[in-house]
Coordinates of C-alpha atoms in Angstrom, one line a residue:
X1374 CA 64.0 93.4 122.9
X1375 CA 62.4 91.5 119.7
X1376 CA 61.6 95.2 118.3
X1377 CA 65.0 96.4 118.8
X1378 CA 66.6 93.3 117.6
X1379 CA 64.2 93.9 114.5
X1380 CA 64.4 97.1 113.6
X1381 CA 68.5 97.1 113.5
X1382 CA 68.4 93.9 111.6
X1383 CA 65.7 96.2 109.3
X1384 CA 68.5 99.4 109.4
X1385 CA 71.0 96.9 108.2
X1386 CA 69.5 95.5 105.3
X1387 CA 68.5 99.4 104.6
X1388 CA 72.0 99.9 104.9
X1389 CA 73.0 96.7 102.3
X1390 CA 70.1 98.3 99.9
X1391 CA 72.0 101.5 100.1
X1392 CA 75.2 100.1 99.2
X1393 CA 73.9 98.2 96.4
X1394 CA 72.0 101.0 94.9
X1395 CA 74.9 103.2 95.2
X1396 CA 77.2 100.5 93.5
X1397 CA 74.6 99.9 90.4
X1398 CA 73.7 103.3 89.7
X1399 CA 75.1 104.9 86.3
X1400 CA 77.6 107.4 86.2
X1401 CA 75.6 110.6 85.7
X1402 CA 75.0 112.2 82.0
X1403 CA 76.0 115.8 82.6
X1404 CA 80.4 114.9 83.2
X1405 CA 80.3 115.6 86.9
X1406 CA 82.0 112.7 88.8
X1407 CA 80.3 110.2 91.7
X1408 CA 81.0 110.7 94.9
X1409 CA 83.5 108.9 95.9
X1410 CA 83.2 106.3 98.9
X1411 CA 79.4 106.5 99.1
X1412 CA 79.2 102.8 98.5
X1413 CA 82.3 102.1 101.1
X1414 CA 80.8 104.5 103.6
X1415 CA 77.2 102.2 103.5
X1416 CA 78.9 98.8 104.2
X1417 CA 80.7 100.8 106.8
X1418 CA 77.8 101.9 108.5
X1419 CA 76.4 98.3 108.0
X1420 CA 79.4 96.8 109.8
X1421 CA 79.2 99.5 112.0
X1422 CA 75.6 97.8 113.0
X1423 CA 76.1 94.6 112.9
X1424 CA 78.4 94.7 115.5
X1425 CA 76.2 97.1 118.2
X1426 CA 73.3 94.7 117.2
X1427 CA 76.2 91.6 118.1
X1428 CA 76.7 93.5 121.7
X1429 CA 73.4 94.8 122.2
X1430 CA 72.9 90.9 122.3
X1431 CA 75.3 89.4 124.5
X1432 CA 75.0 92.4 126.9
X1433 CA 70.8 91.6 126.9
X1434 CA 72.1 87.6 127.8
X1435 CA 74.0 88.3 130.5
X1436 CA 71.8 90.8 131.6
X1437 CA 69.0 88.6 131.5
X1438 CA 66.9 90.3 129.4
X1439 CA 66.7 87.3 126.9
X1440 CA 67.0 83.8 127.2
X1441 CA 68.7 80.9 124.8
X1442 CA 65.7 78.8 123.3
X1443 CA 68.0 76.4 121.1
X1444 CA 68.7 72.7 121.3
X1445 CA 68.1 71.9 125.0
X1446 CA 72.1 70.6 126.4
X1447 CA 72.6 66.4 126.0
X1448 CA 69.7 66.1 123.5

């Protein structure tokens, strides 16, 4: 479960990368327009994780495949 929590939280920062690099990048020389929505489309797809990688948690919880290791209850 700690590799598949790790790699989506890896394919979500790719994802944020994406975005950013689509957002900074210079219009290009030769006249012919950006795509548009590239940089919408990459937060999308980062949302889009974030929230299986949200589910994929709470379904492993109540599953019992993971366990809570916080602040133990009445400390």
């Amino acid at each position: 479960m700690k590799i598949l929590v790790a790699l989506a939280f890896l394919a979500i920062v790719i994802s944020l990368v994406t975005a950013l690099l689509f957002m900074m990048r210079s219009p290009p020389e030769n006249g012919q327009p950006r795509p548009k929505g590239s940089m919408a489309t990459a937060l999308a797809f980062r949302i889009g994780l974030s929230v299986v990688l949200f589910a994929c948690v709470l379904l492993s919880w109540k599953m019992g495949w993971i366990h809570p290791t916080g602040i133990p209850p009445g400390a």
